[in-house]
Coordinates of C-alpha atoms in Angstrom, one line a residue:
Chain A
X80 CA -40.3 -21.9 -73.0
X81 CA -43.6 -23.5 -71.9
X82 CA -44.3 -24.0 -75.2
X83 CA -41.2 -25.7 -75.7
X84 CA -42.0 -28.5 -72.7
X85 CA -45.3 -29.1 -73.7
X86 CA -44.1 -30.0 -77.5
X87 CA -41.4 -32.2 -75.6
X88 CA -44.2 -33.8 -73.0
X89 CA -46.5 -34.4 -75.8
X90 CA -43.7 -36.1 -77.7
X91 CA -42.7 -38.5 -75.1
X92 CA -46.5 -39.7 -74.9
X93 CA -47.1 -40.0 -78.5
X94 CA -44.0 -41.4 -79.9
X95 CA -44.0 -45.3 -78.3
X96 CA -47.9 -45.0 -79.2
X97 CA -47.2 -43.8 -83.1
X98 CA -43.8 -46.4 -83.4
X99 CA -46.9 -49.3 -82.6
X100 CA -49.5 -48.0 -85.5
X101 CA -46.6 -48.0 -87.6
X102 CA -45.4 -51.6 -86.4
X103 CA -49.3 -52.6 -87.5
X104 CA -49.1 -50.8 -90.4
X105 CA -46.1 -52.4 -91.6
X106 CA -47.2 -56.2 -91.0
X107 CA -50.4 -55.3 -92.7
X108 CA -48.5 -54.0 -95.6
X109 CA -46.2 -57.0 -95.7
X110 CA -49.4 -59.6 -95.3
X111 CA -51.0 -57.8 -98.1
X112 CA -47.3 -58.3 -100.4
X113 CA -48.0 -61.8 -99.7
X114 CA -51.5 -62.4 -100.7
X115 CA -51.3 -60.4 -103.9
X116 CA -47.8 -62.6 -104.5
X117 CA -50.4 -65.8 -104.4
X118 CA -53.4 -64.8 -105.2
X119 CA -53.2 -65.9 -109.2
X120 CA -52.2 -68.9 -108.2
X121 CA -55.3 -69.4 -105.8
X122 CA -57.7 -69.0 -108.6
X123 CA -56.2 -71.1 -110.9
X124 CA -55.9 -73.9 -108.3
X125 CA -60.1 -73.5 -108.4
X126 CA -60.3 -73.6 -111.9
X127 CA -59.8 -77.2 -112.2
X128 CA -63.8 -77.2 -113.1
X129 CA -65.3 -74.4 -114.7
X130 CA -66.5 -72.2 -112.2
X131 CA -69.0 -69.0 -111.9
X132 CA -67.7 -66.0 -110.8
X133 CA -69.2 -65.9 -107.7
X134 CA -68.8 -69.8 -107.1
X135 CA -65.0 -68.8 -107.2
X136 CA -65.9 -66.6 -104.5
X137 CA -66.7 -68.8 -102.5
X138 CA -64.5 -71.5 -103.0
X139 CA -61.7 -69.3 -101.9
X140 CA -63.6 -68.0 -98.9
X141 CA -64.1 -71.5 -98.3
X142 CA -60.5 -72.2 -98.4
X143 CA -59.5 -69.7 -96.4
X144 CA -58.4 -67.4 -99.0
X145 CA -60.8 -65.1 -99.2
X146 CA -60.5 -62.4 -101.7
X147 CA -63.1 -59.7 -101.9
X148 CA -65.2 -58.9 -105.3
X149 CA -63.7 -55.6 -105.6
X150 CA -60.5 -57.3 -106.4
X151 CA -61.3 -60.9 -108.0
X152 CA -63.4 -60.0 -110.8
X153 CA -61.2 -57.1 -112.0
X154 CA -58.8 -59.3 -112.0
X155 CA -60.3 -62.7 -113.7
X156 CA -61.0 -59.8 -116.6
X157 CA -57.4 -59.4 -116.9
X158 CA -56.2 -63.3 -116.8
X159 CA -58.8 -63.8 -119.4
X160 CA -57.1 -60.4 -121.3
X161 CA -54.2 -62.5 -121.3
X162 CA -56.0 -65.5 -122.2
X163 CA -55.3 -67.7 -119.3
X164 CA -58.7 -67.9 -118.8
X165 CA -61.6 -68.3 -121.2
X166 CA -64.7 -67.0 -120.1
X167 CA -69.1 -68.0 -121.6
X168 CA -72.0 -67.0 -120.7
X169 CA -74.7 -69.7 -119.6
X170 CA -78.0 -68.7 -120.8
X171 CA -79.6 -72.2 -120.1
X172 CA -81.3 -70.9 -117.0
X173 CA -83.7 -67.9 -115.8
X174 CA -80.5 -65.6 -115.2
X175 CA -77.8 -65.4 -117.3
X176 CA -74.6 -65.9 -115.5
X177 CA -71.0 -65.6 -116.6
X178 CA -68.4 -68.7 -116.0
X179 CA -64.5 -68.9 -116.4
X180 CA -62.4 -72.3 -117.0
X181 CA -58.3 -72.5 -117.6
X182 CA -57.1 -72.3 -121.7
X183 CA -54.7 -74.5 -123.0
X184 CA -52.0 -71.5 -121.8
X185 CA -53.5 -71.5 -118.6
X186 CA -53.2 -75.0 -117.7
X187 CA -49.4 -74.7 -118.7
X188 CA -49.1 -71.3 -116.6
X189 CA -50.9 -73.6 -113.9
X190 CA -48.8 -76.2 -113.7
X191 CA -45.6 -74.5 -114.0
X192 CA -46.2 -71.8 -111.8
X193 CA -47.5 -74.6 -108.7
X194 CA -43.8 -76.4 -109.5
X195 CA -42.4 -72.7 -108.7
X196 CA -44.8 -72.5 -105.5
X197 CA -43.1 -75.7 -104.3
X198 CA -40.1 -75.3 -105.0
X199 CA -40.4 -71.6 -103.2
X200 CA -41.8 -73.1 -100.2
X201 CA -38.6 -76.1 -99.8
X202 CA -36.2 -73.3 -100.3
X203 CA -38.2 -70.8 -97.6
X204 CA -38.5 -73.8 -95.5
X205 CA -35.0 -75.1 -95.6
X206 CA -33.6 -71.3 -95.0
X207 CA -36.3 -70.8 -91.9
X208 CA -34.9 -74.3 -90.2
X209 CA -31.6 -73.1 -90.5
X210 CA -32.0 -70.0 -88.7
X211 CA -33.8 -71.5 -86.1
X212 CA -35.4 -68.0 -85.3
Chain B
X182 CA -83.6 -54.5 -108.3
X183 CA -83.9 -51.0 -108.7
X184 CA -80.8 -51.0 -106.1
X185 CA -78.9 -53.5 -107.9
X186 CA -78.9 -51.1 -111.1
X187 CA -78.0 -48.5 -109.0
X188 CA -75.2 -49.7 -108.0
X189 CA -74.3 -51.0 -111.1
X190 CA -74.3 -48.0 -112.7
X191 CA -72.3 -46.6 -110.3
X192 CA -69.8 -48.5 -111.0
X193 CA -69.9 -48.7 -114.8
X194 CA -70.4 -44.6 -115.7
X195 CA -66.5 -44.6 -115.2
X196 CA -65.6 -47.1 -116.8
X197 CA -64.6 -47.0 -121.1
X198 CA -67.7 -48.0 -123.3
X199 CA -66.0 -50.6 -125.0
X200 CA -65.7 -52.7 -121.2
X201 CA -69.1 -51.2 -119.7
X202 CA -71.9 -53.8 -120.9
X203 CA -70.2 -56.8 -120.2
X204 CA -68.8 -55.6 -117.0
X205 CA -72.2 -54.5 -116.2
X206 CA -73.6 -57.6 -117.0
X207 CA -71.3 -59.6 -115.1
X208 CA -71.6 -57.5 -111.8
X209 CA -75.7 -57.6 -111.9
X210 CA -75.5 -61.3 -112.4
X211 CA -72.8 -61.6 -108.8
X212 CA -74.8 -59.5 -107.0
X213 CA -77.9 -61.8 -107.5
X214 CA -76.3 -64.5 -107.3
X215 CA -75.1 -63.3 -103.8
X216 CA -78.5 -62.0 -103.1
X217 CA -79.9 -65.1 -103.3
X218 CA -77.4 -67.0 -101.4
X219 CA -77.9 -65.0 -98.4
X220 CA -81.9 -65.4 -98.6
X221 CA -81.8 -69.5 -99.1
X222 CA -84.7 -70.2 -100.5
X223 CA -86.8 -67.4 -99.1
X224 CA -87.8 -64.5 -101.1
X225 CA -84.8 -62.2 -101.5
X226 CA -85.8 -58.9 -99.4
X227 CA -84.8 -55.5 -99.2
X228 CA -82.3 -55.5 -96.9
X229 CA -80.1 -59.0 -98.0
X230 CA -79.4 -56.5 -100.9
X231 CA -78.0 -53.6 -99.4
X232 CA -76.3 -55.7 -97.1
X233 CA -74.7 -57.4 -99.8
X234 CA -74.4 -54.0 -101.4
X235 CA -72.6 -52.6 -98.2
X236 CA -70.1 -55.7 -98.5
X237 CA -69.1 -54.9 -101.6
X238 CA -68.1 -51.5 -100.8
X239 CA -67.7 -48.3 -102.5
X240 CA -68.6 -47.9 -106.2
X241 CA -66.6 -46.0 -107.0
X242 CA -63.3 -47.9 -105.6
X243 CA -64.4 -51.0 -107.4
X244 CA -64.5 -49.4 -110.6
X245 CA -60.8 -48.2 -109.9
X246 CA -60.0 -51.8 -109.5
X247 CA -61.2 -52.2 -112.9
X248 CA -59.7 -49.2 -114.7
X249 CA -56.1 -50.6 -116.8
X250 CA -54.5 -47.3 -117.1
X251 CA -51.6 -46.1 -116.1
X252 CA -51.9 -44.8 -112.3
X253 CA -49.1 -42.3 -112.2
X254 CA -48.2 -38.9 -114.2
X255 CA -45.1 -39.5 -114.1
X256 CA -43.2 -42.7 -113.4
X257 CA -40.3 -44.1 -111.4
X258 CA -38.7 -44.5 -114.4
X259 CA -38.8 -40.5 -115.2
X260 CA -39.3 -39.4 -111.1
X261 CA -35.7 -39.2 -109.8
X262 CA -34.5 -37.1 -112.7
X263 CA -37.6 -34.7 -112.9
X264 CA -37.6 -34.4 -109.1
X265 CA -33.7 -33.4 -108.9
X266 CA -34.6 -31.3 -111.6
X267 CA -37.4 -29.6 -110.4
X268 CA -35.9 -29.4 -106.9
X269 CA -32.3 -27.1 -108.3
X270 CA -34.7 -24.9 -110.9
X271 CA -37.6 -23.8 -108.5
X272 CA -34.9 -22.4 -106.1
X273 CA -32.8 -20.7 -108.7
X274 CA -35.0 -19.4 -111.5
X275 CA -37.7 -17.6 -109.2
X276 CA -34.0 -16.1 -107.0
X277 CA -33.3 -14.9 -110.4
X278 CA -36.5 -13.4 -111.4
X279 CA -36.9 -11.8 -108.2
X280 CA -33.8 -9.9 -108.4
X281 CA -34.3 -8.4 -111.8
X282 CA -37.5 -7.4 -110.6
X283 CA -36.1 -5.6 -107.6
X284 CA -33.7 -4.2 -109.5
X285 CA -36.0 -3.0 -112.1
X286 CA -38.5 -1.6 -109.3
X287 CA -35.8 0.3 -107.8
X288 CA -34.8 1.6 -110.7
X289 CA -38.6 2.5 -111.8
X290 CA -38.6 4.4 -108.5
X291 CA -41.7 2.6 -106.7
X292 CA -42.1 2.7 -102.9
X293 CA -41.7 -0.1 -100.6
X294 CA -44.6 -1.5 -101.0
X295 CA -45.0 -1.5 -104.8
X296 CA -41.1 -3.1 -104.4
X297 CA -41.5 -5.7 -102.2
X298 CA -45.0 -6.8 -104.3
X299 CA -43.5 -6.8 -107.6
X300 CA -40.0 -8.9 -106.3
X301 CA -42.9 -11.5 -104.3
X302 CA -45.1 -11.4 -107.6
X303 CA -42.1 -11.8 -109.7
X304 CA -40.4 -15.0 -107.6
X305 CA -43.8 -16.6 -107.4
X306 CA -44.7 -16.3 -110.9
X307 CA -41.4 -17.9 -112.0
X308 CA -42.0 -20.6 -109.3
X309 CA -45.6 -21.2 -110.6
X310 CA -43.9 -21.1 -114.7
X311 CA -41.1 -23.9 -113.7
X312 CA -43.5 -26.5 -111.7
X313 CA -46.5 -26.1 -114.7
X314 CA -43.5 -26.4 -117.3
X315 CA -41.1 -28.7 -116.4
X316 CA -43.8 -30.7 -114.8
X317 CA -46.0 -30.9 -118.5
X318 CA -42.9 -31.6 -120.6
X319 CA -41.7 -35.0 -118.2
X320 CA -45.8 -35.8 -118.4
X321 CA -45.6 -35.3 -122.2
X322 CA -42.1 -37.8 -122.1
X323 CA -43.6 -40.6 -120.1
X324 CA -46.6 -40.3 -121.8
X325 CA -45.1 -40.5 -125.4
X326 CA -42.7 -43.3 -124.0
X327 CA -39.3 -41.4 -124.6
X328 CA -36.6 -43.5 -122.9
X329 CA -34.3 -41.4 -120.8
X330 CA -30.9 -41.5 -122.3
X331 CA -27.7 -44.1 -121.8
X332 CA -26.1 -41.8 -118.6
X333 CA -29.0 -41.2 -116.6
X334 CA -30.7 -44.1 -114.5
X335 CA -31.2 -47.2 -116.7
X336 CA -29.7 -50.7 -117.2
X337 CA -27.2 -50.1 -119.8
X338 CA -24.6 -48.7 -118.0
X339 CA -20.8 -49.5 -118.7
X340 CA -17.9 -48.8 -116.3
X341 CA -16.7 -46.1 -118.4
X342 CA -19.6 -43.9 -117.1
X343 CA -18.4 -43.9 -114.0
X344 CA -18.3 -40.4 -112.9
X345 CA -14.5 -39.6 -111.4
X346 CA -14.1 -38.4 -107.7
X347 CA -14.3 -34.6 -107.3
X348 CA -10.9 -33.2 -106.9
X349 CA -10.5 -31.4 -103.4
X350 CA -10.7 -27.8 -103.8
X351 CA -10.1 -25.2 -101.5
X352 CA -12.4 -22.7 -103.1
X353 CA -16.1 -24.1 -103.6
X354 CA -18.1 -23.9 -107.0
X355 CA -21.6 -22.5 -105.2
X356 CA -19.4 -19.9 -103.3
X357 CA -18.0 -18.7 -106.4
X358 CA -21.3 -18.7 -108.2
X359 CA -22.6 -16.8 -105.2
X360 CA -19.9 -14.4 -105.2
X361 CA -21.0 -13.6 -108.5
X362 CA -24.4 -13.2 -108.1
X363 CA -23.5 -11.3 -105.0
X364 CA -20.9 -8.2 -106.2
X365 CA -23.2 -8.0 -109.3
X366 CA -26.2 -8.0 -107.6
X367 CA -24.1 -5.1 -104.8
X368 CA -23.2 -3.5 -107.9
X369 CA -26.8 -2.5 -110.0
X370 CA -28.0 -1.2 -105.9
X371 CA -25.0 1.1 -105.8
X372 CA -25.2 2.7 -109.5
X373 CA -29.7 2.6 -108.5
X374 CA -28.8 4.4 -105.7
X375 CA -26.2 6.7 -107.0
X376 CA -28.5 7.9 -110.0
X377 CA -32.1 6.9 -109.0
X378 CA -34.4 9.0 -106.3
X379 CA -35.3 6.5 -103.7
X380 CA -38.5 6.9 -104.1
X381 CA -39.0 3.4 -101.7
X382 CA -38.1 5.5 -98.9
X383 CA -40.1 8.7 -100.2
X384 CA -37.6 10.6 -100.8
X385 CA -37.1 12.4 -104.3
X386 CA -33.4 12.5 -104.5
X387 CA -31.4 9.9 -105.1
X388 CA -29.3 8.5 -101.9
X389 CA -25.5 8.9 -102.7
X390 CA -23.8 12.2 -103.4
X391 CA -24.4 12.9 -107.6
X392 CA -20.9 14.5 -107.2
X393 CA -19.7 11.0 -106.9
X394 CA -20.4 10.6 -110.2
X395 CA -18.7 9.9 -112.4
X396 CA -15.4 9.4 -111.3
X397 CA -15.6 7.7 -108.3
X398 CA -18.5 5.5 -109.5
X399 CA -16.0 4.9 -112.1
X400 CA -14.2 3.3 -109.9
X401 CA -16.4 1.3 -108.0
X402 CA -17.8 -0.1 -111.5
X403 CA -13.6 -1.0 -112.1
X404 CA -13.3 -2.4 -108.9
X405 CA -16.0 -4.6 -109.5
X406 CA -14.5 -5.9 -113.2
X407 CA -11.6 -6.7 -111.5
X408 CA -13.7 -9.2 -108.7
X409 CA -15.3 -10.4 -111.5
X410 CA -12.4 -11.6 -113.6
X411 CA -11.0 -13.1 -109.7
X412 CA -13.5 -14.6 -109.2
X413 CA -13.3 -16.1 -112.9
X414 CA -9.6 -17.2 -111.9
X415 CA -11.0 -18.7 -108.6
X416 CA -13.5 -20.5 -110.6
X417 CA -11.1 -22.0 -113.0
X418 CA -8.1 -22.8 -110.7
X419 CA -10.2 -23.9 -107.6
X420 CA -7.3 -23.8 -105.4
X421 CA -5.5 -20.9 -103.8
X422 CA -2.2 -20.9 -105.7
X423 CA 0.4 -18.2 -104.6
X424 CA -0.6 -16.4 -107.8
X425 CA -4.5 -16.1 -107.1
X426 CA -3.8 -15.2 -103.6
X427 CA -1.3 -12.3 -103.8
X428 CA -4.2 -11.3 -106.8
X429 CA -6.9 -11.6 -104.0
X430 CA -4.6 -9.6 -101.4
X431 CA -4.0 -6.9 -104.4
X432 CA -7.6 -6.2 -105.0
X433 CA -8.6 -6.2 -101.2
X434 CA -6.1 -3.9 -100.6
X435 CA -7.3 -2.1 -103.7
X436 CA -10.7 -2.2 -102.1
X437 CA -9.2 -1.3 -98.3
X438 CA -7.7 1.9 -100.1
X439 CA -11.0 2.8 -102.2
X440 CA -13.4 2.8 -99.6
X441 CA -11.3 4.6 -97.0
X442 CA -10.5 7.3 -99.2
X443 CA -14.1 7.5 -100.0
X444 CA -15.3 7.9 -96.9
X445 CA -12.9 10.3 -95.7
X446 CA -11.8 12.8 -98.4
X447 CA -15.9 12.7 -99.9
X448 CA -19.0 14.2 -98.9
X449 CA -20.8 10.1 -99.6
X450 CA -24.4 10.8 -99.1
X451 CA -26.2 13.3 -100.7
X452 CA -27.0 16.9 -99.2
X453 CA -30.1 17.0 -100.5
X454 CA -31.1 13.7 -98.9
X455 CA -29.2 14.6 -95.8
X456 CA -31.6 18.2 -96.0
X457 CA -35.0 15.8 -96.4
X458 CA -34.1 13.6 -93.7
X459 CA -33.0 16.5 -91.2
X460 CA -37.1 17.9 -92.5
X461 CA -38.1 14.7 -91.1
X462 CA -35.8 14.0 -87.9
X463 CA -34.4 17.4 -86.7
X464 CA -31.9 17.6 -84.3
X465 CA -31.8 13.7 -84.0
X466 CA -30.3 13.7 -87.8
X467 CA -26.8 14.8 -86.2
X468 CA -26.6 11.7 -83.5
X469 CA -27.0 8.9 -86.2
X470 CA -26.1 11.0 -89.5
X471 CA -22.7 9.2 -89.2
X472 CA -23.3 5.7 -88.2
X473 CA -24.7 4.2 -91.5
X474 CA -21.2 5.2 -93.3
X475 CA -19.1 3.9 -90.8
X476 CA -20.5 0.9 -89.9
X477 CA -20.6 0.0 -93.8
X478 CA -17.0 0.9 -94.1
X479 CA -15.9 -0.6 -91.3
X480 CA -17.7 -3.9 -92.7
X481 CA -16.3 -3.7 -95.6
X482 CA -12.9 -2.9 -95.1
X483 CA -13.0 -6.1 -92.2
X484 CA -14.5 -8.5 -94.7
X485 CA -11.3 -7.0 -97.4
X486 CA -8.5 -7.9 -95.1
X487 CA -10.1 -11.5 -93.9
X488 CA -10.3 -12.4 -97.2
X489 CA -6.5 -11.2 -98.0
X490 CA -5.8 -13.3 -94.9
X491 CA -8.1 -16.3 -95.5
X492 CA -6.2 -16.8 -99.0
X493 CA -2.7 -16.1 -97.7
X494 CA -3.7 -18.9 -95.1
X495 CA -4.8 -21.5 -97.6
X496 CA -2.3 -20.8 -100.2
X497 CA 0.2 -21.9 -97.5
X498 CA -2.2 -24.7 -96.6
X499 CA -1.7 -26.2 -100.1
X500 CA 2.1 -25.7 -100.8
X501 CA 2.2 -27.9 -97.3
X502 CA -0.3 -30.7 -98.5

């Protein structure tokens, strides 16, 4: 019985506060959806120059798309897999260092998926402004 | 630099030989590179590289990132079906295994405690079998790439595998399954403890009255074919049709008539049991000697006439609807 109203007290405190963290949880979850849905696009809208791998870093940092290591480089290893990307060592200086530029496939991929991007964003737009939420 | 390796390694030892050089390579050459735009122009020291270190996090996690294999056992493509199958078998098969081994400890005339250790050892064992099982073989199938077939959850369905609506039925499939299960299950107990001593209770004679035998247990063991092939009928039919339920009222009152006789014209439990347990209870025997019996009758003969009832009542049920 006392039992019983202390489960039931300690409910009523810690449900609102658990409905929250999982309120946060969700937007975080949902943010990260939308970055991995953009992400490729990102780095192949730095690639208009060859770039090294940690100039590409830093160029989306710099944009305001920052994307950590742990994630990028894994993943230029698979664009290039799928030859989107080609990838060369430069030797000419003291430490050898590894640089990426679009193939002739990933120029294409480029530019059609940015005409997707766009045409994502008028639709999303136009839908938003009608709701008027 | 010694870090820098360190790390590097870390990172790498998991990874497949054919990808760990170049990967290597290119990590060593980041991190520098990092290194050195934290420091400027100044020499790069000790702690701009395990700060860098420390932003790139753990090792280990980065070489998951890295890692192109599939990240599941078993699939959403396989999951549903294995886990509905899974779900039904490791409640039914261990039931099943448990029960023959209770049967066959009673039978082997263990005490209670060997009895309820071999039933638990027994259910658990057949639990432990299905998971590893079932488990391997849907591994094995996702693994090897089978497809799972036209009718079970892909694309290519058609209309014509629609599944049609369950026809209403009075009598329910599980309850006549668990009848089943039930009378048999009532059935091997009675004839155990008709010829077996019941050891369980340590005692060496068996519990019912070996005079019973055989005629009486005879007719038990008939009375029981006769549920059985009802039950059958129930099965089949699925709804109480005037035939099944004057059946159902004939063998309850079959039943009614059985037990009563029994329990009045026979001597039910055996004297030499009654003798042990008088050793053990004295004078207190003769207070509760006749309880057990009637109670059980009584039970029995109530659950006989509501089911003769129940079936008249929903045999009318359905000639209205």
């Amino acid at each position: 019985m006392i039992i019983q109203s202390f489960y039931n007290l300690l409910l009523q405190y810690c449900m609102p506060h658990s409905i929250i963290q999982n309120m946060n949880e969700i937007f975080a979850n949902q943010v990260l959806e939308l970055r991995r849905g953009t992400i490729v696009l990102a780095i192949l809208s730095t690639l208009s120059q060859p770039r090294y791998g940690y100039g590409l870093l830093q160029a989306l940092d710099d944009a305001g798309v920052a994307v950590d290591a742990g994630t990028l480089y894994p993943m230029l290893r698979r664009l290039e897999k799928q030859e989107v990307l080609l990838s060369e060592w430069d030797t000419s200086e003291s430490r050898p260092r590894k640089y990426y530029k679009l193939s002739d496939n990933g120029q294409k991929l480029y530019a059609k998926l940015l005409a997707e991007w766009r045409q994502t964003q008028n639709n999303l737009d136009k839908m938003i402004s009608k709701e008027k939420i | 630099m010694n870090l820098i390796n360190r790390y590097v390694y870390a990172v790498t030892r998991h990874l497949p030989h054919s990808q760990r050089k170049e990967v290597a390579d290119e990590l060593s050459s980041t991190i520098q590179d990092m290194v050195a735009d934290r420091a400027k122009d100044k020499k790069p020291s000790t702690k701009a590289v395990e700060s860098v270190l420390k932003e790139l996090g753990n090792p280990d996690t980065l070489a998951l990132q890295y890692s192109q294999g599939p990240r599941y056992l078993i699939s959403p493509k396989w999951f549903a079906i294995y886990w509905r199958l899974i779900t039904k078998l490791i409640i039914i098969v261990p039931l099943i295994f448990a029960a023959l081994a209770l049967v066959g400890a009673l039978i082997g005339q263990n005490t209670l405690i060997q009895i309820m250790l071999t039933t638990f050892g027994a259910g658990l064992g057949a639990a432990v079998q299905v998971a590893f099982w079932v488990t391997l073989i849907f591994a094995i199938m996702e693994w090897t790439q089978v497809e799972p077939s036209k009718t079970a959850l892909t694309s290519d369905w058609s209309i014509e595998d629609l599944p049609e609506l369950p026809k209403k039925r009075q009598i329910g499939r599980a309850d006549s399954v668990a009848n089943v299960v039930f009378v048999t299950f009532a059935f091997l107990l009675v004839m155990a403890a008709a010829i077996v001593p019941a050891t369980w209770i340590n005692a060496s004679v068996p519990v019912l009255n070996p005079s019973l035998l055989p005629v009486w247990i005879l007719l038990f063991a008939g009375l029981v074919v006769l549920e059985l092939i009802l039950e059958i009928f129930k099965y089949r039919i699925g709804n109480w049709t005037p035939a099944l339920a004057i059946a159902n009222v004939l063998l309850n009152t079959l039943n009614v008539i059985y037990f009563v006789t029994l329990a009045t014209t026979q001597v039910v439990v055996n004297p030499a049991f009654t003798n042990l347990m008088r050793a053990q209870l004295g004078d207190k025997l003769d207070q509760i000697a006749q309880w057990p019996l009637i109670i059980t009758i009584t039970i029995i003969v109530i659950s006989c006439v509501l089911s003769a009832v129940e079936s008249v009542i929903k045999s009318i049920q359905l000639k209205k609807s």
